[in-house]
mmCIF file of C-alpha atoms in Angstrom:
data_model
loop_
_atom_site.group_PDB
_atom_site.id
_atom_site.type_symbol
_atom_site.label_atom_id
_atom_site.label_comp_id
_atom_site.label_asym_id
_atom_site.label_seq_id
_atom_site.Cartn_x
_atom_site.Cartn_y
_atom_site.Cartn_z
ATOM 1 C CA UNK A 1 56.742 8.285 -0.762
ATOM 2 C CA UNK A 2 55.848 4.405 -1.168
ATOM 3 C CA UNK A 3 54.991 3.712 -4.511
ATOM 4 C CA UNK A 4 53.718 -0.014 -4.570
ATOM 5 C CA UNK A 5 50.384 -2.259 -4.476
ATOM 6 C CA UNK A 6 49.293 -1.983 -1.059
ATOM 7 C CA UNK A 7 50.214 2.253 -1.242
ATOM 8 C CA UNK A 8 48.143 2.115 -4.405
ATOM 9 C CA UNK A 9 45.306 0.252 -2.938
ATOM 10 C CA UNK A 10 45.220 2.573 0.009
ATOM 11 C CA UNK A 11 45.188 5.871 -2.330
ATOM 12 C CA UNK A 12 42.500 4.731 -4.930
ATOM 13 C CA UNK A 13 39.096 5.628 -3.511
ATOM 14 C CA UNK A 14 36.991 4.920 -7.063
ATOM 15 C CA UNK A 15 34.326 2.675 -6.993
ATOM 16 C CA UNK A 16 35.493 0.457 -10.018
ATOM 17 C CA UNK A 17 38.112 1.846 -12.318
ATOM 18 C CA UNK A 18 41.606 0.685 -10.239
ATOM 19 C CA UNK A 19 40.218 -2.236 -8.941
ATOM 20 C CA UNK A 20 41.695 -4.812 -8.320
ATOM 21 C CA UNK A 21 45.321 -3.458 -9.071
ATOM 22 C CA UNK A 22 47.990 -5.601 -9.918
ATOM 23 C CA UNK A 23 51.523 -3.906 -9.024
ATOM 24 C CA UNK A 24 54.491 -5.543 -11.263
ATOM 25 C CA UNK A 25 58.263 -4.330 -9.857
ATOM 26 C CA UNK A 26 59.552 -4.943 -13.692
ATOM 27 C CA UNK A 27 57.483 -6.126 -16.714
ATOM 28 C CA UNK A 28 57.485 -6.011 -20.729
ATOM 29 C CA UNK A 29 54.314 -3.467 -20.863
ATOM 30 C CA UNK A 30 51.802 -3.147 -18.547
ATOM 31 C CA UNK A 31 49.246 -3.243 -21.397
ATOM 32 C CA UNK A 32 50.455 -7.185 -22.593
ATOM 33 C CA UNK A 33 49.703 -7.753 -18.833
ATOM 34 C CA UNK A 34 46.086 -6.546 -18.612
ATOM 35 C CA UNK A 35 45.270 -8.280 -22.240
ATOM 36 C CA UNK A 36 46.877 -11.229 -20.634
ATOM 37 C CA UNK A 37 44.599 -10.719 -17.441
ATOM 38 C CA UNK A 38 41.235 -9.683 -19.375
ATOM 39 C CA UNK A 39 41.809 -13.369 -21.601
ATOM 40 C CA UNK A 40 41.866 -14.710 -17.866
ATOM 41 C CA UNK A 41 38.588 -13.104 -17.084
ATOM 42 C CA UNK A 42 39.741 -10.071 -15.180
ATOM 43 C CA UNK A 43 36.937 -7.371 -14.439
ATOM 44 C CA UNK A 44 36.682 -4.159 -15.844
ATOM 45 C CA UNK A 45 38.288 -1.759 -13.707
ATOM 46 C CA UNK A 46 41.621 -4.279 -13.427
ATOM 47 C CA UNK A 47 44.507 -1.749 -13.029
ATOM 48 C CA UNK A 48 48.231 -2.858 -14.013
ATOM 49 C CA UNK A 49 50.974 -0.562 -12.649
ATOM 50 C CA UNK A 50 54.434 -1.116 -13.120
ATOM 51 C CA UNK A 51 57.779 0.503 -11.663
ATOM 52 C CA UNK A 52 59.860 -0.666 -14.320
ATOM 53 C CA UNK A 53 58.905 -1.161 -17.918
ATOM 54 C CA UNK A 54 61.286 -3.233 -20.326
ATOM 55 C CA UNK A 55 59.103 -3.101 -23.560
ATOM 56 C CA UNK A 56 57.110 0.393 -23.085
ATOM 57 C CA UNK A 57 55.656 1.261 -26.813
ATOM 58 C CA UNK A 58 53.935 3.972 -28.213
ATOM 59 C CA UNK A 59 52.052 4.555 -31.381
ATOM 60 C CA UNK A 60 53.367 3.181 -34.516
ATOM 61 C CA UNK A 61 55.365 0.811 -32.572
ATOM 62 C CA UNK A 62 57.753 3.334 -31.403
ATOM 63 C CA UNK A 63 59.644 2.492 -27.860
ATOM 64 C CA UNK A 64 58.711 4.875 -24.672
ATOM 65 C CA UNK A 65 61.096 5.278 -21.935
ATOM 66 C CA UNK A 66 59.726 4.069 -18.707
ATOM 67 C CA UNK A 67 62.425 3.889 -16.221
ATOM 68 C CA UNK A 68 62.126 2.997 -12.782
ATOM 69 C CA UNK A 69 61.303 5.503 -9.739
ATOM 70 C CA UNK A 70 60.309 8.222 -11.932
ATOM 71 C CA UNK A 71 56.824 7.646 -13.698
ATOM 72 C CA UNK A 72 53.666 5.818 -13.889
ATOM 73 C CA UNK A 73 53.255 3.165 -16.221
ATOM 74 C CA UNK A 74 49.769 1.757 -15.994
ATOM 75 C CA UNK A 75 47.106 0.290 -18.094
ATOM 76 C CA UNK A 76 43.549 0.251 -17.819
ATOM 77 C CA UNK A 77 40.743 -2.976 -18.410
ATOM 78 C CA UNK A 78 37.661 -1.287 -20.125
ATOM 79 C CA UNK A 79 34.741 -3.646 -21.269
ATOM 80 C CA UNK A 80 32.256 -0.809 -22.995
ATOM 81 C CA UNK A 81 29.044 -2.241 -23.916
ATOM 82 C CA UNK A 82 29.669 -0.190 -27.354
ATOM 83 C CA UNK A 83 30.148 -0.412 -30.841
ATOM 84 C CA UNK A 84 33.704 -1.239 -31.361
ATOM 85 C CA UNK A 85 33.770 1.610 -34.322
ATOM 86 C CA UNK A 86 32.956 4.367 -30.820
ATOM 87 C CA UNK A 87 36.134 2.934 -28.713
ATOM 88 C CA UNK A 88 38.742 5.124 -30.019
ATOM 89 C CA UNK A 89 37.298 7.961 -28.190
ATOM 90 C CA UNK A 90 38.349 6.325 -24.976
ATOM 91 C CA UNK A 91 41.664 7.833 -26.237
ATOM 92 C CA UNK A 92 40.321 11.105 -25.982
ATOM 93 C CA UNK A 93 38.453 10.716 -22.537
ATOM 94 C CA UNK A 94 41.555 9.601 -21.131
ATOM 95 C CA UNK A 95 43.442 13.013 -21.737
ATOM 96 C CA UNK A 96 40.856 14.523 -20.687
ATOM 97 C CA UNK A 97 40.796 12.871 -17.140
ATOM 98 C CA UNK A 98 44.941 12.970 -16.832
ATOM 99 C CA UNK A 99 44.890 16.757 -17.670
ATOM 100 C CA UNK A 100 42.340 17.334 -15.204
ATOM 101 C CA UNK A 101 44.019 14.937 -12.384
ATOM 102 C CA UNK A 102 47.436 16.885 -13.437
ATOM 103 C CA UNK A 103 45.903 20.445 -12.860
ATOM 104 C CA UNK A 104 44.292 19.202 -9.752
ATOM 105 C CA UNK A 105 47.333 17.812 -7.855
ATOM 106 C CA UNK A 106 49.719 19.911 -9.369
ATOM 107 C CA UNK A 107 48.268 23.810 -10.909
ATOM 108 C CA UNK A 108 50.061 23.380 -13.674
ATOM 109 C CA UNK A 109 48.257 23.354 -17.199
ATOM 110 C CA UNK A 110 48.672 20.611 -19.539
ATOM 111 C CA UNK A 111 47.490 20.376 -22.744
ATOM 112 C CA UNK A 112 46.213 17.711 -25.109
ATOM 113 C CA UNK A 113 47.544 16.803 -28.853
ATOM 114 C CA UNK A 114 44.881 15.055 -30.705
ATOM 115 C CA UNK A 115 44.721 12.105 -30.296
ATOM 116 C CA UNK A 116 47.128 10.849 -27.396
ATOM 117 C CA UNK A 117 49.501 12.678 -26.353
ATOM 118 C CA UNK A 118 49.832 15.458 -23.608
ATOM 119 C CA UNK A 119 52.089 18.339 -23.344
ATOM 120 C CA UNK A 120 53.616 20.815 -21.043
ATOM 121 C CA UNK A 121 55.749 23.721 -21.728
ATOM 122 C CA UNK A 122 55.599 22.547 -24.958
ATOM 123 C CA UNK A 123 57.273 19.058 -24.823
ATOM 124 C CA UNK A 124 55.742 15.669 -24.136
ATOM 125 C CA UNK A 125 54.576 14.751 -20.284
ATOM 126 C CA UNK A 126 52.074 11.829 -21.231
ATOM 127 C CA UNK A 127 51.432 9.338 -24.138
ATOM 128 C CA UNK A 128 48.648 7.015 -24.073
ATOM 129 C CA UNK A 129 47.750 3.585 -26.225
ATOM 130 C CA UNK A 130 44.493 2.234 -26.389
ATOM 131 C CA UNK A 131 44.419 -1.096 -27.808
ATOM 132 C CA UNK A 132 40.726 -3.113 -27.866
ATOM 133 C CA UNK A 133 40.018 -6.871 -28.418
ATOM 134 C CA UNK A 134 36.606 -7.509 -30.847
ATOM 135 C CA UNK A 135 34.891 -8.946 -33.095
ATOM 136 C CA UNK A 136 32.686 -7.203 -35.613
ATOM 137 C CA UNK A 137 30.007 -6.315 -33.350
ATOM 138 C CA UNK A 138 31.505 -6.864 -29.904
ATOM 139 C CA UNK A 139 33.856 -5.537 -27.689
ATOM 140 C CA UNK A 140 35.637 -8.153 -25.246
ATOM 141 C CA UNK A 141 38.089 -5.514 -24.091
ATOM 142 C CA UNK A 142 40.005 -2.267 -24.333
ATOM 143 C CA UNK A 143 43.052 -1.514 -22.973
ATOM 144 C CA UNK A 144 44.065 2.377 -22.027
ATOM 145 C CA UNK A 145 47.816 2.369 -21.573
ATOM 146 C CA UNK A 146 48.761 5.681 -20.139
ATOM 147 C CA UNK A 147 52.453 6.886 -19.579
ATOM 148 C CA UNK A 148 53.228 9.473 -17.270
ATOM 149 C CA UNK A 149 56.857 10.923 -16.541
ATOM 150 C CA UNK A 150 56.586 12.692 -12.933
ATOM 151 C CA UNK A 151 59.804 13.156 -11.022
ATOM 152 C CA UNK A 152 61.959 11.984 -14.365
ATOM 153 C CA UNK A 153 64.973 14.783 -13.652
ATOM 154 C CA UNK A 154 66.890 14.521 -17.082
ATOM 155 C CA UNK A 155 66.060 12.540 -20.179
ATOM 156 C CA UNK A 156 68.833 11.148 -22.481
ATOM 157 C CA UNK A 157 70.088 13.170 -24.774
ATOM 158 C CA UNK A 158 68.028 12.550 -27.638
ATOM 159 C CA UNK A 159 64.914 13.457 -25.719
ATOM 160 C CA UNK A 160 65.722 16.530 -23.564
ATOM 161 C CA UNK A 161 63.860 18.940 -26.565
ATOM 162 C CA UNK A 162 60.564 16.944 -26.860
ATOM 163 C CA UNK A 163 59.790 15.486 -23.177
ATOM 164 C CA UNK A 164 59.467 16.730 -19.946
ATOM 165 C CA UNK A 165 58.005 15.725 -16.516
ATOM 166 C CA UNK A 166 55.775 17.292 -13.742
ATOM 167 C CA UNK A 167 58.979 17.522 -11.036
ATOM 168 C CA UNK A 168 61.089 19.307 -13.880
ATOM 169 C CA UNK A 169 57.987 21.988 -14.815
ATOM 170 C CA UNK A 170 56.625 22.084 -11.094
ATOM 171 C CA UNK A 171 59.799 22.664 -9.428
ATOM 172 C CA UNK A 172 59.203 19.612 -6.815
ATOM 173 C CA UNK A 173 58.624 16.038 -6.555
ATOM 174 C CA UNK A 174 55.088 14.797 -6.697
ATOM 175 C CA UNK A 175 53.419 11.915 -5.195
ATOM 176 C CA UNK A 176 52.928 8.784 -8.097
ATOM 177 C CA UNK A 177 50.824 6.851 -6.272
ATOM 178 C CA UNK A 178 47.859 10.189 -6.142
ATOM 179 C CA UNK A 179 48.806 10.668 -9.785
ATOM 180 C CA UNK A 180 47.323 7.344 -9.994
ATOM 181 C CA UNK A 181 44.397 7.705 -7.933
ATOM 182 C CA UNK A 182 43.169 11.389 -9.233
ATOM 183 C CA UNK A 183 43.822 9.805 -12.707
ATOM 184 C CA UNK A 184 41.461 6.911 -11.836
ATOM 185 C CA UNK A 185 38.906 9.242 -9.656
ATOM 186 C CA UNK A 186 38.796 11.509 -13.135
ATOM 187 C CA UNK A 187 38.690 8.575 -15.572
ATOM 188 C CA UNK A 188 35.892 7.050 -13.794
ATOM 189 C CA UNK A 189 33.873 9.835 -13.577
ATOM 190 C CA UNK A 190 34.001 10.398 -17.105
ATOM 191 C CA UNK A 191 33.831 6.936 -17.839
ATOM 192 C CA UNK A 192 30.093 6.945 -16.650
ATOM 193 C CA UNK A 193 28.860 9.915 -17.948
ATOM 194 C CA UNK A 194 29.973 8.566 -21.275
ATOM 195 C CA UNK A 195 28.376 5.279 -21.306
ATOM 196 C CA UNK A 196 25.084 6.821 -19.780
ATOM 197 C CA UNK A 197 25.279 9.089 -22.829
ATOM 198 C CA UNK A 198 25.344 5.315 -25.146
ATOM 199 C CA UNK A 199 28.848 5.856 -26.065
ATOM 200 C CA UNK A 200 28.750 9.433 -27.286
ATOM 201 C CA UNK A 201 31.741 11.876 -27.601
ATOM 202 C CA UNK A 202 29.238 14.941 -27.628
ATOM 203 C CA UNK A 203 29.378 15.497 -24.076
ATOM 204 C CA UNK A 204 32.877 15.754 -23.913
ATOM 205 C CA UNK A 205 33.591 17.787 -27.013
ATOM 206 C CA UNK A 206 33.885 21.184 -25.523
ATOM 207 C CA UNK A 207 36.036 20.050 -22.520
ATOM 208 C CA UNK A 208 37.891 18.142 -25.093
ATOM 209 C CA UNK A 209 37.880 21.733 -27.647
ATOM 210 C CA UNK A 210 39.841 23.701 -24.386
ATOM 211 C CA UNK A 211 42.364 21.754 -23.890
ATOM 212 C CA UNK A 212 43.443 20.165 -27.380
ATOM 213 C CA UNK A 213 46.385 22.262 -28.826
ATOM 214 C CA UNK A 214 45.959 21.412 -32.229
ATOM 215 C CA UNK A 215 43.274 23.734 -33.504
ATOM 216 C CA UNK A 216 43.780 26.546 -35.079
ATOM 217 C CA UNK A 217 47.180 25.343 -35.733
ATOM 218 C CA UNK A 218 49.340 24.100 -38.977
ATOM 219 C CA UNK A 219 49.799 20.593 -38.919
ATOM 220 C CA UNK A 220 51.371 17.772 -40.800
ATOM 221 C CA UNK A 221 48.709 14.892 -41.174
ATOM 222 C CA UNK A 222 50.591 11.100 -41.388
ATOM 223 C CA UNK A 223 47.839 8.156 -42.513
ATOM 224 C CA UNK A 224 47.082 6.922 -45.823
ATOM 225 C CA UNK A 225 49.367 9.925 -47.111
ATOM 226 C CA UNK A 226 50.908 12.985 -45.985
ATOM 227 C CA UNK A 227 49.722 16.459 -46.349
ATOM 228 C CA UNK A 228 49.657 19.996 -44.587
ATOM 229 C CA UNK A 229 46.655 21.409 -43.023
ATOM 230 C CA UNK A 230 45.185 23.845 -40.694
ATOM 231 C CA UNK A 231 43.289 22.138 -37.782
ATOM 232 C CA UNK A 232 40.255 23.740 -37.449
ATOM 233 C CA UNK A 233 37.570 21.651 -34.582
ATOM 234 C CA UNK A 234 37.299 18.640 -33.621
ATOM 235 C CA UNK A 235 33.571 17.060 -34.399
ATOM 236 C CA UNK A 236 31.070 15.300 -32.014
ATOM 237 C CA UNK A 237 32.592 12.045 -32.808
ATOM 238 C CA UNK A 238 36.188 12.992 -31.446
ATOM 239 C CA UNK A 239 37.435 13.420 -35.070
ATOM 240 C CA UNK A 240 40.103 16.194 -36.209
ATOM 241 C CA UNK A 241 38.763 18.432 -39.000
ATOM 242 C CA UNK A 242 41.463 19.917 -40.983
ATOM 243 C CA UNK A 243 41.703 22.384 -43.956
ATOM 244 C CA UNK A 244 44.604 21.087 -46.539
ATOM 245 C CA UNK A 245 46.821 23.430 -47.461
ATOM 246 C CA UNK A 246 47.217 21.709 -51.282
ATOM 247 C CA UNK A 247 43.530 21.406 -51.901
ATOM 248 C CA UNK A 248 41.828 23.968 -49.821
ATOM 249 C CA UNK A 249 39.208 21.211 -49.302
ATOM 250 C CA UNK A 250 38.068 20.574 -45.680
ATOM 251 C CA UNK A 251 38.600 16.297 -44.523
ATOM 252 C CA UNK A 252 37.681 14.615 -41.246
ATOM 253 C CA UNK A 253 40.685 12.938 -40.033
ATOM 254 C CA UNK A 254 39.650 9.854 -37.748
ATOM 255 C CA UNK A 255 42.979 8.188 -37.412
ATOM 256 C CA UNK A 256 46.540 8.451 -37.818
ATOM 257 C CA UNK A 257 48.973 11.071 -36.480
ATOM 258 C CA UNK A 258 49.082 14.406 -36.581
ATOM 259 C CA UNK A 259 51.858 16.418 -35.219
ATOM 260 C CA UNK A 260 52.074 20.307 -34.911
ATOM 261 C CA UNK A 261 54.169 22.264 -37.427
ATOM 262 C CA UNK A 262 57.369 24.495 -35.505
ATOM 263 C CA UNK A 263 57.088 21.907 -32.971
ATOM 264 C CA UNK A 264 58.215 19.024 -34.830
ATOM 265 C CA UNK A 265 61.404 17.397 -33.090
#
């Protein structure tokens, strides 16, 4: 299965969101390049895919493996005419439309971990970085960075327990290049609904509610400080609401990471 610009071209059929795409064999991240190429003017919709990452990070800085032939490393030019304070939940709409694409191409059933990660089987398949570029009162750009392992066969040692990849949990290679373009046709979709709705999360929340793995479950919040809580919803803004476990006292948890106790690695 061809895996480069011109096969990528010829699988996305969206309207905007993968257009133009800009195939790199071997880069840093593919989210430096589209905040390079939004600086430059690029459109929204500007899609930057690359086989090989050299520099892949995830939140807090931590590195993500991106290898070549197995995955799909791309990133994402957004320009939201939104408050800046409502672009996080791009995060959020963005596991949405990869757990959808995944279930479509594949029947297997991913989950989401508030806010950007995606499971399956219980170890990680996807992470995703959104990064924006504003002022106080402006957007000029976000950038969704979205990390996908698909045919990855084994991980390195350290990773085996907490990653995984579509070909290991489906039993069979998949194509990258419709990953892409069901990823794009889901994205976009949502993409329109939620600026028609002025930026609002509400729409999404129950969608959001069936898929994200967190509630109901104990979890160890990481932000300002750490603490143990129950998650218990997740509001119309996108936020986690928790119950701590010290305090008894219900908080709204809008950034930050959360990870799921018994499943820490």
């Amino acid at each position: 299965m061809e895996y480069n610009q011109k096969a990528l071209e010829a699988a996305i059929q969206t309207e905007k969101l993968g257009h133009p795409v800009y195939f790199f064999a071997e880069t840093d991240t593919t989210n430096d390049r589209i905040r390079d190429l939004a600086l430059e003017g690029a459109p929204e919709g500007t899609l930057a895919v690359a086989e090989l990452q050299t520099a892949g990070r995830g939140r807090r800085g931590r590195p993500w493996q991106a290898p070549a032939d197995t995955g799909v490393w791309m990133s994402l030019l957004l320009r939201p005419n939104i408050q800046p304070a409502r672009a996080s939940v791009l995060t959020l709409l963005a596991g949405i439309a990869l757990t959808e694409a995944m279930e479509e191409l594949t029947g297997l059933e991913p989950v989401i971990k508030w806010p950007n990660d995606i499971l399956l089987g219980g170890k990680k398949l996807v992470g995703i970085l959104t990064e924006m570029d504003c002022d106080m009162e402006t957007i000029h750009s976000v950038t969704v960075g979205m990390g996908i392992n698909v045919n990855t066969k084994a991980f390195p040692a350290d990773l085996q327990e907490i990653a995984t990849s579509l070909s290991l949990e489906g039993g069979r290679e998949y194509d990258r290049c419709q990953v892409v373009a069901r990823s794009m046709a889901h994205f976009e979709a949502l993409y329109s609904e939620f600026l028609a709705a002025g930026g609002s999360f509400a729409p999404f929340r129950e969608r959001y509610r069936a898929k994200c793995l967190n509630i109901g479950k104990e979890v160890r919040v990481i932000g300002g400080e750490t603490f143990l809580a129950t998650a218990l919803d997740i509001t119309p803004e996108g936020e986690l609401i928790v119950k701590r476990k010290d305090t008894g006292r219900e908080e709204v948890i809008f950034s930050g990471e959360v990870s799921i106790r018994g499943e820490e690695k």
